[in-house]
N, CA, C and O atoms as a MOPAC input file, in Angstrom:
PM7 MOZYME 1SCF
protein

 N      0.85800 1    -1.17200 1     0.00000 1
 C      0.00000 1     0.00000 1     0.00000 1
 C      0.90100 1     1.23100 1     0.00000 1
 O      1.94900 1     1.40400 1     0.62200 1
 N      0.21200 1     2.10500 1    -0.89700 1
 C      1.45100 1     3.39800 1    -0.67800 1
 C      0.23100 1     4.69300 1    -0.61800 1
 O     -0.96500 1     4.81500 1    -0.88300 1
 N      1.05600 1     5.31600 1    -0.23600 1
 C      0.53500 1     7.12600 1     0.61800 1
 C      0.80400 1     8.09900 1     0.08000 1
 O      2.02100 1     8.09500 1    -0.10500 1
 N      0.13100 1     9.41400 1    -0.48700 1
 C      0.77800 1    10.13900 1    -1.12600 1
 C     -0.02700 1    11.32000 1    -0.23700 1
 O     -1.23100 1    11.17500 1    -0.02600 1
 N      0.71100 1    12.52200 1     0.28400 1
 C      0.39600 1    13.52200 1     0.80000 1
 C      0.73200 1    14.96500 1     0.12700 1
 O      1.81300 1    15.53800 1    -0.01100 1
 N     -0.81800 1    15.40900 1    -0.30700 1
 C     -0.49000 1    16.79600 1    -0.93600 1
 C      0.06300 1    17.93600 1    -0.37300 1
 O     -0.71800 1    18.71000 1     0.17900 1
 N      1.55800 1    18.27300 1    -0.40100 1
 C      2.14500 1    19.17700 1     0.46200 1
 C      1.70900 1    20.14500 1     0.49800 1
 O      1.88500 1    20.71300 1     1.57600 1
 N      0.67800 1    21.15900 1    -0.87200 1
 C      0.61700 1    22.41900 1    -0.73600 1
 C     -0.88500 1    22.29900 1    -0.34600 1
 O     -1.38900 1    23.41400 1    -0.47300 1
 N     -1.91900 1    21.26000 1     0.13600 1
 C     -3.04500 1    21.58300 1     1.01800 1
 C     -2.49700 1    21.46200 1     2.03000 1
 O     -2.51100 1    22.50900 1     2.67700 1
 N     -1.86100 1    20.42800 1     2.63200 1
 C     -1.48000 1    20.24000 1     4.18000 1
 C     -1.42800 1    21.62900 1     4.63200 1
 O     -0.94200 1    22.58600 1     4.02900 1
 N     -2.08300 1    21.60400 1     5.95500 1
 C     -1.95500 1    22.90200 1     6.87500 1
 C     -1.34600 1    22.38400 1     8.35500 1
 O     -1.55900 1    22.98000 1     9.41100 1
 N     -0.80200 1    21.55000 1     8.26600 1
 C     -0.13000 1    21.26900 1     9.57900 1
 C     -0.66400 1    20.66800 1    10.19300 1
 O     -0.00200 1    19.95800 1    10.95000 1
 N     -1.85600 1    20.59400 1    10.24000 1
 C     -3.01500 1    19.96200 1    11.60900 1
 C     -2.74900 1    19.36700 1    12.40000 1
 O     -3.10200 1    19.52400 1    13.56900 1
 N     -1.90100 1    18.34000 1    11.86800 1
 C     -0.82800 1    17.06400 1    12.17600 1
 C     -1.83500 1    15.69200 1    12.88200 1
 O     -1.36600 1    14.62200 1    13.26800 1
 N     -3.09400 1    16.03300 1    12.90500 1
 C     -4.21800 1    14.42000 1    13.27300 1
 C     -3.12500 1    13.33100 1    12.37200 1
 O     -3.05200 1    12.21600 1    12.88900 1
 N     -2.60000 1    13.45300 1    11.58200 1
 C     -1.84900 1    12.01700 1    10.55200 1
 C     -0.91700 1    11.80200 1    11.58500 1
 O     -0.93300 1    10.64200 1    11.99400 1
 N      0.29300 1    12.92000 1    12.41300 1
 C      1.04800 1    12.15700 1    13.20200 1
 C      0.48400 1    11.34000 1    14.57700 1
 O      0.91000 1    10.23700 1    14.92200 1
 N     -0.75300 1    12.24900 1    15.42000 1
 C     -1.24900 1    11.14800 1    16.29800 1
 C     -1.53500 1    10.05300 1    16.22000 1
 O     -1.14300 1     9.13400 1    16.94000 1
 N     -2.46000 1     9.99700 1    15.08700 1
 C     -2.80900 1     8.91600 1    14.51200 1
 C     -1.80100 1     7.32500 1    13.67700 1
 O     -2.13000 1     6.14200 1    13.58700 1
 N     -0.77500 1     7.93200 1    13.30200 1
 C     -0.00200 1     7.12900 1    12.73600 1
 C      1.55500 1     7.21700 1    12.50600 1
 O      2.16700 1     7.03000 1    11.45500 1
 N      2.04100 1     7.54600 1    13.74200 1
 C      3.24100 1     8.06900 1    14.30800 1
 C      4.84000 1     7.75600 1    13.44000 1
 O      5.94300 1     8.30100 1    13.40300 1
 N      4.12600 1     6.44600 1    12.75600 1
 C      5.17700 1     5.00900 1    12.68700 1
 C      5.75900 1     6.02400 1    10.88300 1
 O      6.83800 1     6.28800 1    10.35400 1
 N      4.62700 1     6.21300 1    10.62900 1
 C      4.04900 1     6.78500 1     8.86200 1
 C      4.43500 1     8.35400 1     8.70300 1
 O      5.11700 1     8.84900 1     7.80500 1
 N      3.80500 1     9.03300 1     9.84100 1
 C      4.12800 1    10.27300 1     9.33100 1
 C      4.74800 1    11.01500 1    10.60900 1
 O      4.40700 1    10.62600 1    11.72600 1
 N      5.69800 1    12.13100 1    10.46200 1
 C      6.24200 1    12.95800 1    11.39300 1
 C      6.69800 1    14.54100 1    10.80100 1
 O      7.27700 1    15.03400 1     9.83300 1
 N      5.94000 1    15.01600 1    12.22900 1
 C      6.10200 1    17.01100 1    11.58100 1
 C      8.02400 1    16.57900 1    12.08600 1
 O      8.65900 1    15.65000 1    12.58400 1
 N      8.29200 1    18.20700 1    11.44400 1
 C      9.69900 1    18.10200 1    10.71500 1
 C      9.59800 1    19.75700 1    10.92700 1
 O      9.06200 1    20.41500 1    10.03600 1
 N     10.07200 1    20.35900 1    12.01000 1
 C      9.63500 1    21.61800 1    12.65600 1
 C      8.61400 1    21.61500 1    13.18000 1
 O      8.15000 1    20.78700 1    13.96300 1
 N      8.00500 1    22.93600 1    12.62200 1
 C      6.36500 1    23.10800 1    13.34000 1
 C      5.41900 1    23.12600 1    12.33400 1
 O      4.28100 1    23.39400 1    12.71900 1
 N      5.57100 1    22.90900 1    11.10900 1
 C      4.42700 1    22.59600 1    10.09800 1
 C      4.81100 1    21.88800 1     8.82700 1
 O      4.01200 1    21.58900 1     7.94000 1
 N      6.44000 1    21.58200 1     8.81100 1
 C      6.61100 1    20.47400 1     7.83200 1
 C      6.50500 1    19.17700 1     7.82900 1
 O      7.18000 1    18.59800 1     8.68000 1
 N      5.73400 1    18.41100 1     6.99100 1
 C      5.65300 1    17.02100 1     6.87900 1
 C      6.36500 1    15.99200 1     6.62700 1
 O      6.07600 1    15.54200 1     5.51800 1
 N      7.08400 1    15.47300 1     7.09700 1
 C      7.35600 1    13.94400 1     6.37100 1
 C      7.06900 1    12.57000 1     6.71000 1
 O      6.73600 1    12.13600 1     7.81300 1
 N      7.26600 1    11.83400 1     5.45100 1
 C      5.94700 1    10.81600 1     5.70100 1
 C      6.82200 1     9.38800 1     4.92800 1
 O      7.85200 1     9.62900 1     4.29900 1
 N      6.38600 1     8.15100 1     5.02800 1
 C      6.78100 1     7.20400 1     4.36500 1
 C      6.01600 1     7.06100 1     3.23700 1
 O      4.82100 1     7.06500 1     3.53100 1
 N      6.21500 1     6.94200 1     2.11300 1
 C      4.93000 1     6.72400 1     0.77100 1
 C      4.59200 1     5.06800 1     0.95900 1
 O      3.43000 1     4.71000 1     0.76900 1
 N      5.51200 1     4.17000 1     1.29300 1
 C      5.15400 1     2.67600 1     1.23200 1
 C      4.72200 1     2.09300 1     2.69200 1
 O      5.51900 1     1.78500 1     3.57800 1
 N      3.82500 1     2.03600 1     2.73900 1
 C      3.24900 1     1.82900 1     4.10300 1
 C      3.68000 1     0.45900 1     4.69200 1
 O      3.76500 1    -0.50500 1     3.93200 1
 N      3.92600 1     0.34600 1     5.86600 1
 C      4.16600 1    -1.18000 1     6.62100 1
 C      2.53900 1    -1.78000 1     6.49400 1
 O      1.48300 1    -1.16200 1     6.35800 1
 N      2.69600 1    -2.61200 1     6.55300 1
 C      1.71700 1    -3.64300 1     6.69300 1
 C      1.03300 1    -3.15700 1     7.98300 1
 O     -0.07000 1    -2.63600 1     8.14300 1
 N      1.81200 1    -3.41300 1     8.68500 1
 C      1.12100 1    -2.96300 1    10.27300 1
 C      0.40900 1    -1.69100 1    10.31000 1
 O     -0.39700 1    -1.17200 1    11.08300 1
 N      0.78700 1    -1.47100 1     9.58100 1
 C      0.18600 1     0.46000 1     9.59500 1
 C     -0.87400 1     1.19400 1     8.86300 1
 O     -1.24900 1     2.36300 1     8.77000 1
 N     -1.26800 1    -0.18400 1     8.29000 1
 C     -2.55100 1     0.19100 1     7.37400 1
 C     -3.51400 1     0.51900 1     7.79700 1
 O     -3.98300 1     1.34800 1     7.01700 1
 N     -4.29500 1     0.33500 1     8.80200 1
 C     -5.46700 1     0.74900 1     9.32700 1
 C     -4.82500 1     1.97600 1    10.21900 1
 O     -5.50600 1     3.00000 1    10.27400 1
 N     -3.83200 1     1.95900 1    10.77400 1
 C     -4.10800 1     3.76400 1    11.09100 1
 C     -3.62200 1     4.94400 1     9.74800 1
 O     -3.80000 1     6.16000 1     9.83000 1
 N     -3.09200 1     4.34700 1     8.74900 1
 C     -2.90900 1     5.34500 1     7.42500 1
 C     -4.42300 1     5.38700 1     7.43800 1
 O     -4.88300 1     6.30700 1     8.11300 1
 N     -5.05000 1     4.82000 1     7.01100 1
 C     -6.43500 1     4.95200 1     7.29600 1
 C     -7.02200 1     6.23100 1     7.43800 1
 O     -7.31400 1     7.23000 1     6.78100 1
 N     -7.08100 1     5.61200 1     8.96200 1
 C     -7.63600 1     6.50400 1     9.68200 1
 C     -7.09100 1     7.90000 1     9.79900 1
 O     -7.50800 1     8.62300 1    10.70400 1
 N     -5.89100 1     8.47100 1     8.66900 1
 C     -5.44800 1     9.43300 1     8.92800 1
 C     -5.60500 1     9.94400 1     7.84000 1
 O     -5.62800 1    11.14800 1     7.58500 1
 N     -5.73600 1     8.97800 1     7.06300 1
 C     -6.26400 1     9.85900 1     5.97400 1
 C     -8.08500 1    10.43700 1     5.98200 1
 O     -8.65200 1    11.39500 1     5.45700 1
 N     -8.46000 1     9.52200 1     6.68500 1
 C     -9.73400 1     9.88700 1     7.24200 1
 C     -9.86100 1    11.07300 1     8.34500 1
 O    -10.89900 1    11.64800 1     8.67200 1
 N     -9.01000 1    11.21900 1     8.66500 1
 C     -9.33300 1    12.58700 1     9.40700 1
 C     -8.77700 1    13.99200 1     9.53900 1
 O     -8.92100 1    15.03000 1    10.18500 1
 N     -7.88700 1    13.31400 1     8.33000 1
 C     -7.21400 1    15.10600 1     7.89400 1
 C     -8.42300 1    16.15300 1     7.27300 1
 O     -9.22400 1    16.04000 1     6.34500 1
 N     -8.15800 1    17.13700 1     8.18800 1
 C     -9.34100 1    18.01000 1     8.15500 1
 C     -9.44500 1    18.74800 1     6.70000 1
 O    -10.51400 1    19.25100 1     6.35700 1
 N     -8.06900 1    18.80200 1     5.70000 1
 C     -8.21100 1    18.89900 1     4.21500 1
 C     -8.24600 1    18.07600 1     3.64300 1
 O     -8.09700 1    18.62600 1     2.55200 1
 N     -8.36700 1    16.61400 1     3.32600 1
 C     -8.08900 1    15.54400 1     2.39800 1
 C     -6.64100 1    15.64000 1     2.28100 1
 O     -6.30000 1    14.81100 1     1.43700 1
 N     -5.80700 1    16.15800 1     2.65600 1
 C     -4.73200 1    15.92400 1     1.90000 1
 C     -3.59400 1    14.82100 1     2.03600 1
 O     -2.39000 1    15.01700 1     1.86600 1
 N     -4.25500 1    13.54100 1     2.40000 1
 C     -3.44600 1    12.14400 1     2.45000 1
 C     -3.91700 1    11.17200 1     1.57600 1
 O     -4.80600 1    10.39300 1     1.92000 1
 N     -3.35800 1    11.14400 1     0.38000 1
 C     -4.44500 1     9.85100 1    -0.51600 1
 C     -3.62400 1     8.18800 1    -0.22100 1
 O     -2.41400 1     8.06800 1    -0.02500 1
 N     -4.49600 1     7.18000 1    -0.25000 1
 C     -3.87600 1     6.04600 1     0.47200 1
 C     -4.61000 1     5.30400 1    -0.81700 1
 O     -5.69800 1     5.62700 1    -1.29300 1
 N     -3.60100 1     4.05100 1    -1.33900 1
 C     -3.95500 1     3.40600 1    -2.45000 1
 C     -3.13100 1     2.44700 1    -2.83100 1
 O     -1.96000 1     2.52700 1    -2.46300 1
 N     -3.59100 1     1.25400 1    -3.70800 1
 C     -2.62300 1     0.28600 1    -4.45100 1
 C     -1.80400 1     1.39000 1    -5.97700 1
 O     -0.77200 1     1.08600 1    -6.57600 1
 N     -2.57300 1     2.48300 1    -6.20700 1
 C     -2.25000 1     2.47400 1    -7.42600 1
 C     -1.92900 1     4.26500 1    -7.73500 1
 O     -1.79500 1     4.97200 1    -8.73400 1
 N     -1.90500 1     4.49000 1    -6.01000 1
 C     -1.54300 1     6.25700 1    -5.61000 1
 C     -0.10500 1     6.30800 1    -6.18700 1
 O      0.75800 1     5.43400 1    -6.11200 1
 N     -0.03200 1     7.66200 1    -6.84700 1
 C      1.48300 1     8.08500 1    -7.42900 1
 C      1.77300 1     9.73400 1    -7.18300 1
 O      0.92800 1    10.62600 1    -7.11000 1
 N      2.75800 1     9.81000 1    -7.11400 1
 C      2.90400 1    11.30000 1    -6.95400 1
 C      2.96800 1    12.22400 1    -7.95200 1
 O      3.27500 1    13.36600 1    -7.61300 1
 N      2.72900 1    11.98000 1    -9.22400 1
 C      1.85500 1    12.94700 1   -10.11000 1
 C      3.35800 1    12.85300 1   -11.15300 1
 O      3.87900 1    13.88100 1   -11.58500 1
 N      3.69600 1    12.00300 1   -11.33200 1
 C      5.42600 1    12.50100 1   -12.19900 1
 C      4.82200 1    12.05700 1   -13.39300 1
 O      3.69500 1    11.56500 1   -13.33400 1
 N      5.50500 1    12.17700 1   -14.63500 1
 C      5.19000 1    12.24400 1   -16.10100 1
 C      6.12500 1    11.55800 1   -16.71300 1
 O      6.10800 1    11.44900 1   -17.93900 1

């Protein structure tokens, strides 16, 4: 499973790091970084973090890409 997070909606909120600590981590006070290939173990809280980012901006998928050409 892989993760793709839209950097220029993200507003920091950071619900993705409570939620899924292992996956994603702020990087100051409002930068993101994140793993794109998810552990196994970590699938149901990518989930749920993508479920509760208050912009959408975590897409979770077999077939998510980061937009390259």
């Amino acid at each position: 499973m892989r993760t793709v997070v839209d950097l220029t909606r993200c507003q920091g909120y950071a619900q993705c790091v409570f939620l899924a600590p292992k996956v994603f981590q702020l990087h100051g006070e409002e930068g993101l970084l994140y793993t794109p290939a998810v552990p196994d173990d970590q699938l149901e809280r990518v989930r749920q973090a993508a479920a509760a980012c208050p912009v959408q901006a975590i897409l979770v998928g077999e077939e998510v890409s980061t937009g390259g050409r």
